[in-house]
Structures are given as structure tokens and as C-alpha cells.
Amino acid sequence: MKYITIKDIAKQLNTSVSTVSRAFNDKADINPETKALVLKTAKALGYRPNPIAKKLMQQRSFTIGIIVPEFINAFFPEVIIGVQEILFEKGYQLLITQSSECYETELKNCKTLEDSMVDGLIVSISSETKNMEYYQNLIDSGFPIVLFNRVNNQLNCSKIVFNDYKWALFATEHLIQQGYTRIVHLKGNESISLTNERMRGFIDAHQKHKIHFDKNQIIPTGFTLADGQQAAQKIIDSGNIPDAIFAANDPVAIGAMQIFKKNGYAIPKDIAFVGFTESQMATIIEPQLTSVAQPAKQIGIEAAKILLEQIENAEEFKPKTITLNGELNIRSSSVRK
């Protein structure tokens, strides 16, 4: 099928290309009858504006790139829905990539999106990502970047974060209020700020309630189901079984629950569990998992808004950090009967 151009319309009407262009751009110096005829002819010929040419003229691609660690957890798809809602309203498209919790894949995704001439990036870094040099170089060049959820505070860019400290403290307090005193925290990767904030909330809850705490109650893990399974098996093998476990996220909590149930432990009678991020699996597993719910869609909305603000006001824009709140959904995995 032949792609109709403004030259074809001009030839059909025996007029100049500049006249056709003025009609499309609604210029004041064109006769209304001529404009109406141009638009009618364009429609009859099946003319569609060339989006690439338009983007080149405006020196924008009107495309935003997003990089997430994984799609298994419903949290990240919910964030993407929020991002897309705002971007589509403003005429932007979204290119979505995932790093599979791998730094090298994340870096490749980032370079691919940059080569695709995206106008900005929205990123949640992987659990392996420690080297911030590539991102820092982009930021230094003035390239718009917003980090969300998993951020690195070394980078001077805008961030959309959750109040991880506050809600980790509340989650741990819930376990303490249920009468659990030997609580273990399965924490995530140390290179990500939320890991340390959730750990800090866990520790401070013990101090607030004057409950003995030692460093052996914090066990490093990743963020996956398998990480939770491995950590649980190590705890069981050690023979030092806690009253309760507060996990870095729901997949880790659920993985640990599976292993304890497999080894004959009753939940919450023998050991209680609290997760984080409120995944769909939290209400499917038996017993249902107590979890901290994060406003995933709102995180996406705020990330998109702040990125567009930077794109529109590049010279005056100053990086911002927006902190959002959530709620603790209490279910049977942590409630003593």
C-alpha cells in the first residue's frame, strides 16, 4: 500500500506543499475554503500524518522506557498500569523491559531504550545492581530518569518510594502484639535502599517494645520464592526455630511457608508469617498471608507525572523524592487463636 504524503495531496489539488502544510497546522493565513478542501482531499486519499517526521520536527520520540526487575509479582504490572494511564493521556507510548533480577540484562535494556531515543526512563533496579555509573552518566548529561520502589540513594534523580521503615515497624509490632517474641527477619539484597529501611523498622520495633534482639535474627535473602525456600530450610536444619518470620516481600514469605508446612509445621500455631508488597498469592496460599499493601498503581502514576514534569521543564527542574503510604492487611498467617 502506498503511503500518502502531503506532496500527493498538493499534486491532487494542483497547489503547493506549503499550502497543504498550513492547512494541517491550522495557520491563520489560509483561506477557510482551501483548508476545508485540503482536509477533505486528505481524508479521501487516506492520508495519515507521519509520526516519525513529526517527532523529528519536535525533537522528541514521545516514548518513555520502563525497566522492572520481574513480572512474576503483580506489584510491577500494577505500577506499569499507573504509568501507562498518565503517559497515554499526554500522547506518549511506553516501551516495557524487565531485567530478570540481573544487572547485565538491566544494563542492556537501558542501552537499548536509550538507542531507541526514548525521552526518559522509569526504573526499578534489580537485586544485583550495585554499579550506578551508567545511570549517573545519563543523569549528568541531563537525561530524565525516575527511580521507583527499588532505588539507590547515590543517584541524584527523582524517586518514588514507599515508607518501608514505618510499615516494617508496624508489621513487626503486629507480631509482637500477637505475643511473638522470637522473630526472624528474612531481608532482601543490601544494595537496595528498601532492604535497609525494612530491616531498620524491624529492629526499632524490638527496641520500642523492649524485646531482646540480636543480629542472628536477621537472615540475608533475595526477593524470590526460591530464596524464601532456601532460607527456611537452613532455619529448620539449624534446629533454632523462631516464633515468627517477617519477610522482605511476599514471595520470600510464601517460599518459606511452603517449606515449613512441608516439614510439618502448623501456621500460625508453630510459626507465624508476615510478608510485604501484598501480592495476589497472599490471599491464595493457605493460610492467607498477612502482608503490607503498597499503592502500586499510584506509584506508577506519580513516577509518570514527575518524569513528564522534568521533560517539560528541563532547565528549571529539581529532583524530587515522593514517599507514599500503605496499609497492613492482617490475615490468618499471623493471628494467634
Coordinates of C-alpha atoms in Angstrom, one line a residue:
M1 CA 0.0 0.0 0.0
K2 CA 1.4 3.4 -1.0
Y3 CA 2.0 5.8 1.9
I4 CA 0.2 9.1 1.1
T5 CA 2.2 12.2 1.7
I6 CA 1.4 15.9 1.7
K7 CA 3.1 16.1 -1.7
D8 CA 0.4 13.7 -3.1
I9 CA -2.3 15.9 -1.7
A10 CA -0.7 19.0 -3.1
K11 CA -0.4 17.3 -6.5
Q12 CA -4.1 16.2 -6.4
L13 CA -5.2 19.8 -5.7
N14 CA -2.6 21.4 -8.0
T15 CA -1.4 23.5 -5.2
S16 CA 1.8 24.0 -3.2
V17 CA 3.1 21.7 -0.4
S18 CA 3.3 24.8 1.9
T19 CA -0.4 25.4 1.4
V20 CA -1.3 21.8 2.4
S21 CA 1.1 22.1 5.4
R22 CA -0.6 25.4 6.6
A23 CA -4.0 23.7 6.3
F24 CA -2.9 20.8 8.5
N25 CA -1.3 23.1 11.1
D26 CA -4.3 25.4 11.2
K27 CA -2.4 28.5 10.2
A28 CA -4.3 31.8 10.2
D29 CA -3.1 32.8 6.7
I30 CA -5.0 30.2 4.8
N31 CA -8.4 30.6 3.2
P32 CA -11.0 28.5 5.2
E33 CA -12.4 27.1 2.0
T34 CA -9.0 26.0 0.9
K35 CA -8.3 24.4 4.3
A36 CA -11.6 22.5 4.1
L37 CA -10.8 21.2 0.7
V38 CA -7.3 20.1 1.7
L39 CA -8.7 18.2 4.7
K40 CA -11.4 16.6 2.6
T41 CA -8.9 15.5 0.0
A42 CA -6.6 14.2 2.6
K43 CA -9.3 12.0 4.1
A44 CA -10.4 10.8 0.7
L45 CA -6.8 9.8 -0.2
G46 CA -6.3 8.0 3.1
Y47 CA -3.6 10.4 4.4
R48 CA -2.2 9.8 7.8
P49 CA 0.4 12.1 9.4
N50 CA 3.9 10.6 9.5
P51 CA 4.6 10.2 13.2
I52 CA 8.3 9.8 12.7
A53 CA 8.6 13.1 10.8
K54 CA 6.5 14.8 13.5
K55 CA 8.7 13.5 16.3
L56 CA 11.9 14.6 14.4
M57 CA 10.5 18.1 14.0
Q58 CA 9.6 18.3 17.7
Q59 CA 12.9 16.7 18.7
R60 CA 11.1 14.1 20.8
S61 CA 10.2 10.5 20.4
F62 CA 7.1 10.8 22.7
T63 CA 8.2 7.4 24.0
I64 CA 9.2 6.5 27.6
G65 CA 11.2 3.4 28.6
I66 CA 10.5 1.5 31.8
I67 CA 12.7 -1.2 33.4
V68 CA 11.3 -3.5 36.1
P69 CA 13.1 -6.5 37.8
E70 CA 10.3 -9.1 37.1
F71 CA 6.7 -9.7 36.2
I72 CA 6.0 -12.6 38.5
N73 CA 5.0 -10.4 41.3
A74 CA 1.8 -8.5 40.5
F75 CA 3.3 -5.3 42.0
F76 CA 5.2 -4.3 38.9
P77 CA 2.4 -4.8 36.4
E78 CA 0.2 -2.7 38.6
V79 CA 2.9 0.1 38.6
I80 CA 3.0 -0.1 34.8
I81 CA -0.8 0.3 34.6
G82 CA -0.4 3.5 36.5
V83 CA 2.5 4.8 34.4
Q84 CA 0.6 4.0 31.2
E85 CA -2.6 5.7 32.4
I86 CA -0.7 9.1 32.7
L87 CA 1.5 8.7 29.6
F88 CA -1.3 7.8 27.2
E89 CA -3.2 10.9 28.3
K90 CA -0.3 13.0 27.2
G91 CA 0.3 11.3 23.9
Y92 CA 3.3 9.1 24.9
Q93 CA 4.0 5.5 24.2
L94 CA 5.6 3.1 26.7
L95 CA 8.4 0.6 26.0
I96 CA 8.5 -2.1 28.7
T97 CA 11.5 -4.2 29.6
Q98 CA 12.4 -6.5 32.5
S99 CA 15.8 -7.3 34.0
S100 CA 15.0 -10.7 35.5
E101 CA 16.9 -9.5 38.6
C102 CA 20.1 -9.4 36.5
Y103 CA 22.4 -6.4 36.4
E104 CA 23.8 -7.2 32.9
T105 CA 20.2 -7.6 31.5
E106 CA 19.2 -4.4 33.1
L107 CA 22.2 -2.5 31.5
K108 CA 21.4 -4.0 28.1
N109 CA 17.8 -2.9 28.5
C110 CA 18.9 0.6 29.4
K111 CA 21.2 0.9 26.4
T112 CA 18.5 -0.5 24.1
L113 CA 16.0 2.0 25.3
E114 CA 18.5 4.9 25.0
D115 CA 19.3 3.8 21.4
S116 CA 15.5 3.8 20.8
M117 CA 15.6 7.5 21.6
V118 CA 13.2 7.4 24.5
D119 CA 12.6 10.7 26.1
G120 CA 13.1 9.4 29.6
L121 CA 13.4 6.3 31.8
I122 CA 11.4 4.9 34.8
V123 CA 13.4 2.3 36.6
S124 CA 13.2 -0.1 39.5
I125 CA 16.7 -1.6 39.8
S126 CA 17.5 -5.3 40.1
S127 CA 18.7 -7.0 43.2
E128 CA 22.1 -7.4 41.5
T129 CA 22.5 -3.8 40.6
K130 CA 25.3 -2.1 42.6
N131 CA 27.2 -0.2 39.9
M132 CA 25.4 3.1 39.3
E133 CA 27.9 4.6 36.8
Y134 CA 25.8 4.2 33.7
Y135 CA 22.8 5.8 35.3
Q136 CA 24.9 8.6 36.8
N137 CA 26.3 9.4 33.4
L138 CA 22.8 9.7 31.9
I139 CA 21.7 11.9 34.8
D140 CA 24.8 14.1 34.4
S141 CA 24.0 14.6 30.7
G142 CA 20.5 15.8 31.6
F143 CA 18.6 12.7 30.7
P144 CA 15.4 12.4 32.6
I145 CA 15.3 9.4 35.0
V146 CA 12.9 8.5 37.8
L147 CA 13.6 5.6 40.1
F148 CA 10.8 3.8 42.0
N149 CA 10.4 1.3 44.7
R150 CA 13.9 -0.1 44.4
V151 CA 16.1 2.9 44.4
N152 CA 19.8 3.8 45.1
N153 CA 20.3 7.0 47.1
Q154 CA 23.7 7.6 45.5
L155 CA 21.8 8.8 42.4
N156 CA 20.7 12.5 42.3
C157 CA 17.4 11.9 40.5
S158 CA 13.7 11.8 41.3
K159 CA 12.5 8.9 43.3
I160 CA 9.0 7.5 44.1
V161 CA 9.4 5.4 47.3
F162 CA 7.2 3.7 49.9
N163 CA 7.5 4.3 53.6
D164 CA 9.2 1.0 54.1
Y165 CA 10.6 1.8 57.6
K166 CA 7.2 2.8 59.0
W167 CA 5.3 -0.2 57.6
A168 CA 8.1 -2.7 58.5
L169 CA 7.9 -1.4 62.1
F170 CA 4.1 -1.7 62.1
A171 CA 4.3 -5.3 60.6
T172 CA 6.8 -6.3 63.3
E173 CA 4.7 -4.6 66.0
H174 CA 1.7 -6.6 64.9
L175 CA 3.7 -9.9 65.5
I176 CA 4.8 -8.6 68.9
Q177 CA 1.3 -7.6 69.8
Q178 CA 0.2 -11.2 69.0
G179 CA 2.7 -12.4 71.6
Y180 CA 5.6 -13.5 69.3
T181 CA 8.9 -12.6 70.8
R182 CA 11.5 -14.7 68.8
I183 CA 11.0 -13.1 65.4
V184 CA 13.3 -13.6 62.4
H185 CA 13.6 -11.1 59.5
L186 CA 14.4 -12.5 56.1
K187 CA 15.8 -9.4 54.5
G188 CA 16.5 -8.7 50.8
N189 CA 19.5 -7.5 48.9
E190 CA 21.6 -4.9 50.7
S191 CA 22.3 -2.8 47.7
I192 CA 18.7 -1.6 47.6
S193 CA 17.6 1.1 50.0
L194 CA 14.2 -0.5 50.8
T195 CA 16.0 -3.5 52.3
N196 CA 17.8 -1.5 54.9
E197 CA 14.6 0.6 55.6
R198 CA 12.6 -2.6 56.3
M199 CA 15.4 -4.0 58.4
R200 CA 15.6 -0.8 60.4
G201 CA 11.8 -0.8 61.1
F202 CA 12.1 -4.5 62.3
I203 CA 15.0 -3.6 64.7
D204 CA 13.3 -0.5 66.0
A205 CA 10.1 -2.3 66.8
H206 CA 12.0 -4.6 69.1
Q207 CA 13.7 -1.7 70.8
K208 CA 10.4 0.2 71.1
H209 CA 8.8 -2.8 72.9
K210 CA 12.0 -3.6 74.9
I211 CA 12.2 -7.1 73.4
H212 CA 15.7 -8.7 73.2
F213 CA 17.2 -8.6 69.7
D214 CA 20.4 -9.9 68.3
K215 CA 21.9 -9.9 64.8
N216 CA 21.3 -13.6 64.3
Q217 CA 17.6 -12.7 63.9
I218 CA 18.3 -11.1 60.5
I219 CA 19.0 -13.5 57.7
P220 CA 20.1 -12.2 54.3
T221 CA 18.0 -13.5 51.3
G222 CA 17.0 -12.3 47.9
F223 CA 13.5 -11.5 46.7
T224 CA 12.3 -14.7 45.1
L225 CA 10.2 -17.7 46.2
A226 CA 13.3 -19.9 45.9
D227 CA 15.2 -17.5 48.3
G228 CA 12.5 -18.0 50.9
Q229 CA 12.5 -21.8 50.5
Q230 CA 16.3 -21.9 50.9
A231 CA 16.3 -19.6 54.0
A232 CA 13.5 -21.7 55.6
Q233 CA 15.4 -25.0 55.0
K234 CA 18.5 -23.5 56.6
I235 CA 16.5 -22.4 59.7
I236 CA 14.9 -25.9 60.0
D237 CA 18.3 -27.6 59.6
S238 CA 19.7 -25.4 62.4
G239 CA 17.0 -26.5 64.8
N240 CA 16.6 -22.9 66.1
I241 CA 13.0 -22.3 65.1
P242 CA 11.6 -18.8 65.7
D243 CA 8.1 -17.9 66.7
A244 CA 7.5 -15.9 63.6
I245 CA 9.1 -14.6 60.4
F246 CA 8.8 -11.2 58.9
A247 CA 9.9 -11.5 55.2
A248 CA 11.3 -8.9 52.8
N249 CA 8.5 -9.5 50.4
D250 CA 5.6 -11.9 49.8
P251 CA 7.4 -14.3 47.5
V252 CA 10.1 -14.9 50.2
A253 CA 7.4 -15.3 52.9
I254 CA 5.4 -17.7 50.7
G255 CA 8.5 -19.8 49.8
A256 CA 9.4 -20.1 53.5
M257 CA 5.8 -21.0 54.4
Q258 CA 5.9 -23.8 51.8
I259 CA 9.0 -25.4 53.4
F260 CA 7.8 -25.1 56.9
K261 CA 4.4 -26.7 56.0
K262 CA 6.2 -29.5 54.1
N263 CA 8.2 -30.2 57.3
G264 CA 5.0 -30.5 59.4
Y265 CA 4.9 -27.1 61.0
A266 CA 1.4 -25.6 61.5
I267 CA 1.0 -21.9 60.6
P268 CA 0.5 -19.8 62.7
K269 CA 0.4 -22.2 65.7
D270 CA 4.0 -23.3 65.4
I271 CA 5.4 -20.3 63.4
A272 CA 3.7 -17.1 62.1
F273 CA 4.4 -15.2 58.9
V274 CA 4.1 -11.6 57.6
G275 CA 5.1 -10.5 54.1
F276 CA 5.4 -7.3 52.2
T277 CA 4.0 -5.9 48.9
E278 CA 0.6 -7.6 49.1
S279 CA 0.8 -10.0 46.1
Q280 CA -2.1 -11.8 44.7
M281 CA -0.6 -15.0 46.1
A282 CA -1.1 -13.6 49.6
T283 CA -4.8 -14.4 49.5
I284 CA -4.4 -17.7 47.6
I285 CA -1.9 -19.5 49.9
E286 CA -3.3 -21.4 52.9
P287 CA -3.4 -19.9 55.4
Q288 CA -3.7 -16.5 53.9
L289 CA -0.7 -14.3 54.3
T290 CA -0.6 -11.1 56.4
S291 CA 1.1 -8.5 54.2
V292 CA 1.9 -4.8 53.9
A293 CA 0.0 -3.4 50.9
Q294 CA 1.7 -0.8 48.7
P295 CA -0.2 1.6 46.4
A296 CA 1.4 0.1 43.2
K297 CA -0.7 1.9 40.7
Q298 CA -0.3 5.2 42.5
I299 CA 3.5 4.7 42.5
G300 CA 3.3 4.4 38.7
I301 CA 1.1 7.5 38.4
E302 CA 3.5 9.6 40.4
A303 CA 6.5 8.3 38.6
A304 CA 5.0 9.2 35.2
K305 CA 3.9 12.6 36.4
I306 CA 7.3 13.6 37.8
L307 CA 9.1 12.3 34.7
L308 CA 6.9 14.4 32.4
E309 CA 7.4 17.4 34.6
Q310 CA 11.2 17.0 34.1
I311 CA 10.8 16.6 30.4
E312 CA 8.6 19.7 30.1
N313 CA 10.7 21.9 32.4
A314 CA 14.2 20.5 31.9
E315 CA 16.1 23.8 32.7
E316 CA 14.3 24.5 36.0
F317 CA 13.5 21.0 37.2
K318 CA 15.0 19.9 40.6
P319 CA 14.9 16.2 41.6
K320 CA 12.2 15.2 44.0
T321 CA 11.5 12.3 46.3
I322 CA 7.9 11.4 46.9
T323 CA 7.1 9.0 49.7
L324 CA 3.8 7.1 49.7
N325 CA 2.0 5.2 52.4
G326 CA 0.1 1.8 52.6
E327 CA -1.7 -0.5 55.0
L328 CA -1.2 -3.7 56.8
N329 CA -3.7 -6.4 55.8
I330 CA -3.9 -8.8 58.7
R331 CA -4.8 -12.4 57.8
S332 CA -4.6 -15.8 59.5
S333 CA -0.9 -16.5 58.9
S334 CA 0.0 -14.2 61.9
V335 CA -3.1 -14.2 64.2
R336 CA -2.9 -16.3 67.3
K337 CA -6.1 -18.1 68.1

